[in-house]
CSV table of C-alpha atoms in Angstrom, one decimal:
chain,number,residue,atom,x,y,z
P,479,THR,CA,-7.3,13.3,5.7
P,480,LEU,CA,-8.5,14.8,2.4
P,481,PHE,CA,-11.1,17.4,1.5
P,482,ARG,CA,-13.8,16.5,-1.0
P,483,SER,CA,-13.1,17.7,-4.5
P,484,CYS,CA,-9.3,17.3,-3.9
P,485,THR,CA,-7.5,14.8,-5.9
P,486,SER,CA,-4.6,12.7,-4.8
P,487,SER,CA,-2.2,14.3,-7.3
P,488,GLU,CA,-3.3,17.8,-5.8
P,489,ILE,CA,-2.4,16.5,-2.3
P,490,VAL,CA,1.0,15.4,-3.7
P,491,THR,CA,1.6,18.7,-5.4
P,492,ARG,CA,0.8,20.6,-2.3
P,493,ILE,CA,3.3,18.5,0.0
P,494,ARG,CA,5.9,18.8,-2.7
P,495,ARG,CA,5.8,22.6,-2.8
P,496,ILE,CA,6.2,22.6,1.0
P,497,ALA,CA,8.9,19.9,1.3
P,498,GLY,CA,10.8,21.0,-1.8
P,499,THR,CA,11.7,17.3,-3.0
P,500,LYS,CA,10.3,14.5,-5.0
P,501,THR,CA,6.8,13.5,-3.7
P,502,GLY,CA,4.4,10.6,-4.4
P,503,HIS,CA,1.4,8.7,-2.8
P,504,GLY,CA,0.7,5.3,-1.8
P,505,GLY,CA,-2.7,4.7,-3.3
P,506,THR,CA,-5.3,6.8,-5.2
P,507,LEU,CA,-8.3,8.1,-3.3
P,508,ASP,CA,-11.4,9.2,-5.1
P,509,PRO,CA,-11.6,13.1,-5.2
P,510,ASN,CA,-15.0,13.1,-3.4
P,511,ALA,CA,-13.7,10.7,-0.6
P,512,THR,CA,-11.9,11.4,2.5
P,513,GLY,CA,-9.5,9.4,4.7
P,514,VAL,CA,-6.0,8.1,4.8
P,515,ILE,CA,-3.5,8.7,1.9
P,516,PRO,CA,0.1,7.8,2.7
P,517,ILE,CA,2.6,10.5,1.3
P,518,GLY,CA,6.4,9.6,0.6
P,519,LEU,CA,9.2,11.9,-0.3
P,520,GLY,CA,12.5,11.0,-1.8
P,521,ALA,CA,13.7,7.3,-1.9
P,522,ALA,CA,10.6,6.4,0.3
P,523,ASN,CA,8.5,6.6,-3.1
P,524,ARG,CA,10.1,3.5,-4.3
P,525,CYS,CA,8.8,1.5,-1.4
P,526,PHE,CA,5.3,2.2,-2.1
P,527,THR,CA,5.1,-0.3,-4.7
P,528,LEU,CA,6.2,-2.9,-2.2
P,529,ILE,CA,4.0,-2.1,0.7
P,530,ASP,CA,1.2,-4.3,-0.7
P,531,SER,CA,3.6,-7.2,-1.6
P,532,TYR,CA,4.2,-10.0,0.6
P,533,PRO,CA,7.1,-12.4,0.8
P,534,VAL,CA,7.0,-16.3,0.7
P,535,PRO,CA,7.1,-17.4,4.3
P,536,ASP,CA,9.8,-19.9,5.4
P,537,GLY,CA,8.8,-23.3,6.3
P,538,ASP,CA,9.5,-27.1,5.2
P,539,THR,CA,7.6,-26.6,1.8
P,540,PRO,CA,6.7,-23.7,-0.1
P,541,TYR,CA,3.0,-22.7,-0.8
P,542,LYS,CA,1.2,-20.3,-2.9
P,543,ILE,CA,0.3,-16.9,-1.4
P,544,THR,CA,-3.4,-16.3,-1.7
P,545,PHE,CA,-5.6,-13.3,-0.6
P,546,ASP,CA,-7.0,-15.2,2.3
P,547,LEU,CA,-3.3,-15.5,3.8
P,548,LEU,CA,-2.9,-11.7,3.6
P,549,PRO,CA,-4.1,-8.8,5.9
P,550,PRO,CA,-6.7,-6.4,4.4
P,551,ALA,CA,-4.9,-3.7,2.3
P,552,LYS,CA,-7.5,-1.0,2.7
P,553,CYS,CA,-10.6,-0.5,5.0
P,554,TYR,CA,-13.4,1.9,4.4
P,555,GLU,CA,-16.5,3.3,6.0
P,556,ALA,CA,-19.0,4.1,3.2
P,557,THR,CA,-22.7,4.7,2.5
P,558,ILE,CA,-24.6,3.1,-0.3
P,559,ARG,CA,-27.7,4.8,-1.7
P,560,PHE,CA,-30.1,2.5,-3.5
P,561,GLY,CA,-32.3,3.4,-6.5
P,562,LEU,CA,-29.8,5.3,-8.5
P,563,ARG,CA,-27.5,4.5,-11.4
P,564,THR,CA,-24.7,7.1,-12.4
P,565,SER,CA,-22.0,7.5,-14.9
P,566,THR,CA,-19.5,7.3,-11.9
P,567,ASP,CA,-21.2,4.9,-9.6
P,568,ASP,CA,-21.4,7.6,-6.9
P,569,ILE,CA,-23.8,10.6,-6.4
P,570,TRP,CA,-21.5,12.9,-8.1
P,571,GLY,CA,-22.0,11.5,-11.5
P,572,GLU,CA,-24.5,12.0,-14.3
P,573,VAL,CA,-27.9,10.2,-13.3
P,574,LEU,CA,-28.5,7.5,-15.8
P,575,ALA,CA,-31.5,5.8,-14.1
P,576,SER,CA,-33.6,6.4,-11.1
P,577,ASN,CA,-35.9,3.8,-9.5
P,578,SER,CA,-37.1,4.9,-6.1
P,579,THR,CA,-40.1,2.8,-6.0
P,580,ALA,CA,-38.1,-0.6,-6.3
P,581,ALA,CA,-35.6,0.9,-3.8
P,582,ALA,CA,-38.5,1.8,-1.2
P,583,ALA,CA,-39.2,-1.8,-1.0
P,584,LEU,CA,-35.9,-2.9,0.3
P,585,THR,CA,-35.5,-4.1,3.9
P,586,GLU,CA,-32.4,-4.3,6.0
P,587,GLU,CA,-32.5,-8.1,5.9
P,588,ALA,CA,-32.4,-8.0,2.1
P,589,VAL,CA,-29.6,-5.5,2.0
P,590,LYS,CA,-27.6,-7.5,4.6
P,591,ALA,CA,-28.0,-10.8,2.6
P,592,ALA,CA,-27.0,-9.1,-0.6
P,593,CYS,CA,-23.9,-7.6,0.8
P,594,ALA,CA,-22.7,-11.1,2.2
P,595,LYS,CA,-22.8,-12.6,-1.3
P,596,PHE,CA,-19.9,-10.3,-2.2
P,597,ARG,CA,-17.5,-11.6,0.5
P,598,GLY,CA,-14.2,-13.3,-0.9
P,599,GLU,CA,-12.6,-13.3,-4.3
P,600,LEU,CA,-14.3,-11.3,-6.7
P,601,GLN,CA,-14.0,-10.2,-10.5
P,602,GLN,CA,-14.8,-6.7,-10.2
P,603,ALA,CA,-15.3,-4.2,-13.0
P,604,PRO,CA,-13.7,-0.8,-12.1
P,605,PRO,CA,-16.0,2.2,-12.5
P,606,SER,CA,-15.7,3.7,-16.0
P,607,VAL,CA,-14.6,7.0,-14.5
P,608,SER,CA,-11.4,5.8,-12.4
P,609,ALA,CA,-7.7,5.8,-12.3
P,610,LYS,CA,-7.3,2.6,-14.3
P,611,ARG,CA,-5.3,2.8,-17.5
P,612,VAL,CA,-7.0,2.1,-21.0
P,613,ASN,CA,-4.1,1.9,-23.7
P,614,GLY,CA,-1.8,3.9,-21.4
P,615,VAL,CA,-4.4,6.7,-20.6
P,616,ARG,CA,-6.3,7.2,-17.4
P,617,ALA,CA,-10.0,6.0,-17.7
P,618,TYR,CA,-11.2,9.5,-16.1
P,619,VAL,CA,-9.3,11.4,-18.9
P,620,LEU,CA,-11.0,9.5,-21.6
P,621,ALA,CA,-14.4,9.9,-19.9
P,622,LYS,CA,-14.0,13.8,-20.2
P,623,GLN,CA,-13.6,13.7,-23.8
P,624,ALA,CA,-16.5,15.2,-25.7
P,625,ASP,CA,-17.1,12.2,-28.1
P,626,ALA,CA,-16.4,9.6,-25.5
P,627,GLU,CA,-18.4,6.4,-25.3
P,628,PRO,CA,-19.0,4.6,-22.1
P,629,LEU,CA,-16.0,2.5,-21.1
P,630,ASP,CA,-16.2,-1.2,-20.4
P,631,LEU,CA,-13.3,-1.8,-18.3
P,632,LYS,CA,-11.8,-5.3,-17.9
P,633,PRO,CA,-12.8,-6.8,-14.5
P,634,CYS,CA,-9.9,-7.3,-12.1
P,635,LYS,CA,-9.3,-9.9,-9.4
P,636,VAL,CA,-10.0,-8.4,-6.1
P,637,PHE,CA,-10.9,-9.7,-2.5
P,638,LEU,CA,-13.5,-8.5,-0.1
P,639,TYR,CA,-12.4,-9.7,3.4
P,640,SER,CA,-15.5,-8.5,5.2
P,641,ILE,CA,-18.5,-6.3,5.0
P,642,GLU,CA,-20.5,-5.2,7.9
P,643,LEU,CA,-23.9,-3.5,7.9
P,644,LEU,CA,-23.7,-0.6,10.3
P,645,ASN,CA,-27.0,1.0,9.8
P,646,PHE,CA,-30.0,1.0,7.4
P,647,ARG,CA,-32.1,4.1,6.8
P,648,PRO,CA,-35.5,3.8,5.0
P,649,PRO,CA,-36.6,6.4,2.6
P,650,THR,CA,-37.9,9.8,3.9
P,651,ALA,CA,-39.6,12.9,2.5
P,652,ALA,CA,-36.4,14.6,2.2
P,653,LEU,CA,-34.6,11.7,0.6
P,654,PRO,CA,-36.8,9.3,-1.3
P,655,PHE,CA,-34.0,6.7,-1.5
P,656,PRO,CA,-32.9,4.3,1.2
P,657,GLU,CA,-29.3,4.3,2.4
P,658,ALA,CA,-27.0,1.8,4.2
P,659,ASP,CA,-23.8,2.5,6.0
P,660,VAL,CA,-21.2,-0.3,5.6
P,661,ARG,CA,-17.6,-1.0,6.8
P,662,VAL,CA,-15.5,-3.0,4.5
P,663,GLU,CA,-12.1,-4.7,4.5
P,664,THR,CA,-10.5,-5.1,1.1
P,665,SER,CA,-7.6,-6.0,-1.0
P,666,LYS,CA,-5.6,-3.3,-3.0
P,667,GLY,CA,-7.3,-2.4,-6.3
P,668,PHE,CA,-10.8,-2.6,-4.9
P,669,TYR,CA,-13.4,0.0,-5.8
P,670,VAL,CA,-16.0,0.8,-3.1
P,671,ARG,CA,-18.0,2.6,-5.8
P,672,ALA,CA,-18.1,-0.7,-7.8
P,673,LEU,CA,-19.3,-2.5,-4.7
P,674,ALA,CA,-22.2,-0.2,-4.3
P,675,ARG,CA,-23.1,-0.5,-8.1
P,676,ASP,CA,-22.9,-4.4,-7.9
P,677,VAL,CA,-25.0,-4.6,-4.8
P,678,GLY,CA,-27.6,-2.5,-6.2
P,679,ASP,CA,-27.6,-4.5,-9.5
P,680,HIS,CA,-28.0,-7.7,-7.4
P,681,LEU,CA,-31.0,-6.1,-5.6
P,682,GLY,CA,-32.5,-5.1,-8.9
P,683,CYS,CA,-32.8,-1.4,-8.2
P,684,GLY,CA,-29.3,0.1,-8.7
P,685,ALA,CA,-27.1,1.8,-6.1
P,686,VAL,CA,-24.2,4.3,-5.9
P,687,ALA,CA,-21.9,5.4,-3.2
P,688,SER,CA,-22.8,8.6,-1.4
P,689,LYS,CA,-19.9,8.6,1.1
P,690,ILE,CA,-16.5,7.0,1.0
P,691,HIS,CA,-14.1,7.3,4.0
P,692,ARG,CA,-10.9,5.2,4.0
P,693,THR,CA,-9.7,4.3,7.5
P,694,LEU,CA,-6.8,2.1,6.7
P,695,SER,CA,-4.2,2.2,3.8
P,696,TYR,CA,-2.0,-0.6,5.0
P,697,PRO,CA,0.0,-0.3,7.2
P,698,PHE,CA,-1.3,3.3,8.1
P,699,SER,CA,-4.6,3.7,9.9
P,700,ILE,CA,-6.8,6.8,10.4
P,701,GLU,CA,-5.6,7.3,14.0
P,702,GLN,CA,-2.1,8.1,12.7
P,703,ALA,CA,-3.5,10.4,9.9
P,704,VAL,CA,-2.8,14.2,9.9
P,705,PRO,CA,-5.4,16.7,8.6
P,706,LEU,CA,-4.0,18.3,5.5
P,707,THR,CA,-4.7,21.7,6.9
P,708,ASP,CA,-2.0,21.0,9.6
P,709,ILE,CA,0.7,20.7,7.2
P,710,LYS,CA,1.8,24.2,6.3
P,711,SER,CA,5.6,24.1,6.8
P,712,VAL,CA,8.7,21.6,6.7
P,713,GLU,CA,8.5,21.8,10.5
P,714,ASP,CA,4.9,20.3,10.3
P,715,ILE,CA,6.2,17.6,8.1
P,716,LYS,CA,9.0,16.7,10.5
P,717,SER,CA,6.8,16.4,13.4
P,718,HIS,CA,4.7,13.7,11.8
P,719,LEU,CA,7.3,11.5,10.3
P,720,ILE,CA,6.9,7.7,10.5
P,721,PRO,CA,10.1,5.6,9.8
P,722,THR,CA,10.0,4.0,6.3
P,723,ASP,CA,10.8,0.6,7.8
P,724,LYS,CA,7.5,0.7,9.7
P,725,ALA,CA,5.7,1.0,6.3
P,726,LEU,CA,7.5,-2.2,5.2
P,727,SER,CA,6.9,-4.1,8.6
P,728,ASN,CA,5.1,-6.7,6.6
P,729,PHE,CA,8.6,-8.0,5.4
P,730,GLN,CA,10.9,-10.1,7.4
P,731,SER,CA,14.2,-8.3,8.5
P,732,LEU,CA,17.9,-9.3,8.4
P,733,VAL,CA,20.7,-7.4,10.1
P,734,ILE,CA,24.1,-6.9,8.6
P,735,LYS,CA,26.8,-7.8,11.2
P,736,LYS,CA,29.7,-5.6,10.3
P,737,GLU,CA,30.0,-2.0,9.1
P,738,ALA,CA,32.3,-3.0,6.3
P,739,ASP,CA,29.5,-5.2,4.9
P,740,LEU,CA,27.2,-2.3,5.1
P,741,ARG,CA,29.4,-0.4,2.5
P,742,ARG,CA,29.4,-3.4,0.3
P,743,PHE,CA,25.4,-3.4,0.5
P,744,ALA,CA,25.5,0.2,-0.4
P,745,GLN,CA,27.6,-0.3,-3.4
P,746,GLY,CA,25.3,-3.1,-4.7
P,747,GLU,CA,27.2,-6.2,-3.8
P,748,PHE,CA,25.9,-9.5,-2.9
P,749,LEU,CA,26.0,-10.5,0.9
P,750,VAL,CA,26.4,-14.2,1.7
P,751,HIS,CA,24.1,-15.5,4.4
P,752,GLU,CA,27.0,-15.8,7.0
P,753,LYS,CA,27.2,-12.0,7.0
P,754,LEU,CA,23.6,-11.7,8.3
P,755,GLN,CA,21.7,-12.6,11.1
P,756,ILE,CA,17.9,-12.9,11.8
P,757,SER,CA,16.9,-10.1,14.0
P,758,ASP,CA,14.2,-7.1,14.0
P,759,PRO,CA,14.9,-3.7,15.6
P,760,LEU,CA,11.2,-3.2,15.4
P,761,GLU,CA,11.0,-6.1,18.0
P,762,PRO,CA,13.9,-5.4,20.5
P,763,ASN,CA,12.6,-8.2,22.8
P,764,VAL,CA,13.2,-10.9,20.3
P,765,SER,CA,16.7,-12.3,20.4
P,766,PRO,CA,18.9,-12.4,17.2
P,767,ARG,CA,19.7,-15.9,15.8
P,768,PRO,CA,22.2,-16.9,13.0
P,769,LEU,CA,21.0,-17.2,9.5
P,770,SER,CA,22.1,-20.6,8.0
P,771,SER,CA,22.4,-21.8,4.5
P,772,SER,CA,19.7,-24.2,5.1
P,773,SER,CA,17.2,-21.6,5.9
P,774,PHE,CA,14.3,-21.8,3.3
P,775,TYR,CA,13.2,-18.8,1.5
P,776,GLY,CA,11.8,-18.4,-1.9
P,777,MET,CA,14.2,-16.9,-4.5
P,778,GLY,CA,13.4,-13.3,-4.9
P,779,THR,CA,11.9,-12.9,-1.3
P,780,LEU,CA,12.2,-9.4,0.0
P,781,PHE,CA,13.7,-8.5,3.4
P,782,ARG,CA,14.1,-5.3,5.4
P,783,ILE,CA,17.8,-4.9,5.9
P,784,TYR,CA,19.5,-3.1,8.9
P,785,CYS,CA,22.9,-2.5,10.2
P,786,GLU,CA,22.5,-2.4,13.9
P,787,SER,CA,19.2,-0.4,14.3
P,788,LEU,CA,19.7,1.6,11.1
P,789,PHE,CA,17.2,0.7,8.4
P,790,VAL,CA,19.4,0.7,5.1
P,791,GLY,CA,17.0,-0.8,2.4
P,792,LEU,CA,15.6,-3.9,0.9
P,793,GLY,CA,17.4,-7.0,-0.2
P,794,ARG,CA,16.4,-10.0,-2.3
P,795,TRP,CA,17.1,-13.6,-1.3
P,796,GLU,CA,19.1,-15.0,-4.2
P,797,LEU,CA,22.0,-17.4,-5.2
P,798,ASP,CA,25.4,-16.0,-5.2
P,799,PRO,CA,25.7,-14.4,-8.7
P,800,SER,CA,29.4,-15.3,-9.0
P,801,MET,CA,28.8,-19.1,-8.2
P,802,ARG,CA,25.9,-19.1,-10.7
P,803,ARG,CA,28.5,-18.3,-13.2
P,804,SER,CA,31.1,-20.9,-12.2
P,805,LYS,CA,30.4,-24.5,-13.2
P,806,GLY,CA,33.3,-25.8,-11.1
P,807,LYS,CA,31.6,-25.0,-7.8
P,808,THR,CA,29.7,-27.7,-5.9
P,809,ARG,CA,28.7,-25.6,-3.0
P,810,ILE,CA,25.8,-23.0,-3.7
P,811,ASN,CA,25.7,-20.0,-1.4
P,812,THR,CA,22.6,-18.1,-0.9
P,813,GLY,CA,22.3,-14.6,0.5
P,814,ILE,CA,21.1,-11.1,0.0
P,815,LEU,CA,21.3,-9.1,-3.2
P,816,PRO,CA,20.4,-5.3,-2.7
P,817,SER,CA,17.2,-4.3,-4.2
P,818,ILE,CA,16.3,-0.9,-2.8
P,819,ASN,CA,18.6,1.5,-0.9
P,820,VAL,CA,16.7,4.1,0.9
P,821,TYR,CA,19.9,6.1,1.9
P,822,ALA,CA,23.0,7.5,0.1
P,823,PRO,CA,26.1,6.8,2.0
P,824,GLN,CA,29.1,9.2,1.5
P,825,PHE,CA,32.3,8.0,2.6
P,826,ARG,CA,34.8,10.5,4.1
P,827,LYS,CA,37.8,10.4,6.5
P,828,GLU,CA,37.2,11.5,10.0
P,829,GLU,CA,39.9,13.7,11.6
P,830,GLY,CA,42.6,11.7,13.2
P,831,SER,CA,41.5,8.5,11.1
P,832,SER,CA,42.8,6.8,8.0
P,833,ASP,CA,39.8,4.8,7.4
P,834,PRO,CA,36.8,6.3,5.6
P,835,GLN,CA,33.7,6.1,7.5
P,836,PRO,CA,30.2,6.4,6.1
P,837,THR,CA,27.8,9.1,6.9
P,838,VAL,CA,24.4,8.1,6.1
P,839,ALA,CA,21.2,10.0,5.1
P,840,PHE,CA,18.0,8.1,5.1
P,841,THR,CA,14.5,8.8,4.4
P,842,THR,CA,11.5,8.2,6.4
P,843,SER,CA,7.9,8.4,5.5
P,844,SER,CA,4.4,9.4,6.9
P,845,GLU,CA,0.8,9.9,5.8
P,846,SER,CA,1.7,13.7,5.6
P,847,GLY,CA,5.0,13.4,3.8
P,848,THR,CA,8.7,12.4,4.3
P,849,GLN,CA,11.8,14.3,5.0
P,850,GLU,CA,15.4,13.3,4.2
P,851,SER,CA,17.6,13.8,7.2
């Protein structure tokens, strides 16, 4: 979990100094927000761009992947304060307008009905102070410039799976603005601050976010999170590692049958489907089954690739590159082309053996960091 006024990049820097290796994060969290932020080290960083990607399922006919077919990428618990408009769409920005009189007339039923109108697919304008890029520059950087004009960022397509009104508090003498606690499930790229702003505009009084707490950054939940204050040494990182393949559990998996083919995969070679089988070490109770050439997968579909129970990387379902170049071939093979290797095999001779055996170093990841081992 994060402290308020601590940016995502500051978290990354802190973990990098402890781990002593390349570090990245799996989704920006607002400086004044708290909650889950996945941190990856080494090769695990390359997997973060894929965690929110989903493969085309197998079946008799292909179909388009839409938001409603995907699980929520983020979940938040937030507080919306009505009657204010600010430069950042939260209580920490410059106050642009205040309307406590109109806000005081709000009822719980009106707020609940307004929130319900935002369920589903939305064209959401990001806050003008955000991590969105404008001509290659972060919007929050442009907003800090002395002569900066208010930014009008292009709306982005996002999805609000659910919004639940947990509590409504009328205004008091201490706080003349009503507040509502909500729980939301969203797609990636969704801004809770922008949701608060838009709900307030719909009600005609304005609104801002006064608290944002992220409880899920798919597939990591708040129950798995580690307080930042608990990460003080490499040993602390090691004790909270989560295997990289679990972060990619939304992808289907294939297993390489022979160790010799593992070496070929590591060297970037294409593996024809006969050298693979359908199996998932994360689900040991499911029996392996052969992978046939008639198996339907969309070209470019990504799979987790294993050799026995060792996660070795990601592969794309493709046509055999050599057959694509050969006009005389009538049989077209499909199989796996390496996409991302999360380990670096080093081939060496064991004592008493003439054959080189691979020793594999692989990277695992967790919310608090990753460690190559």
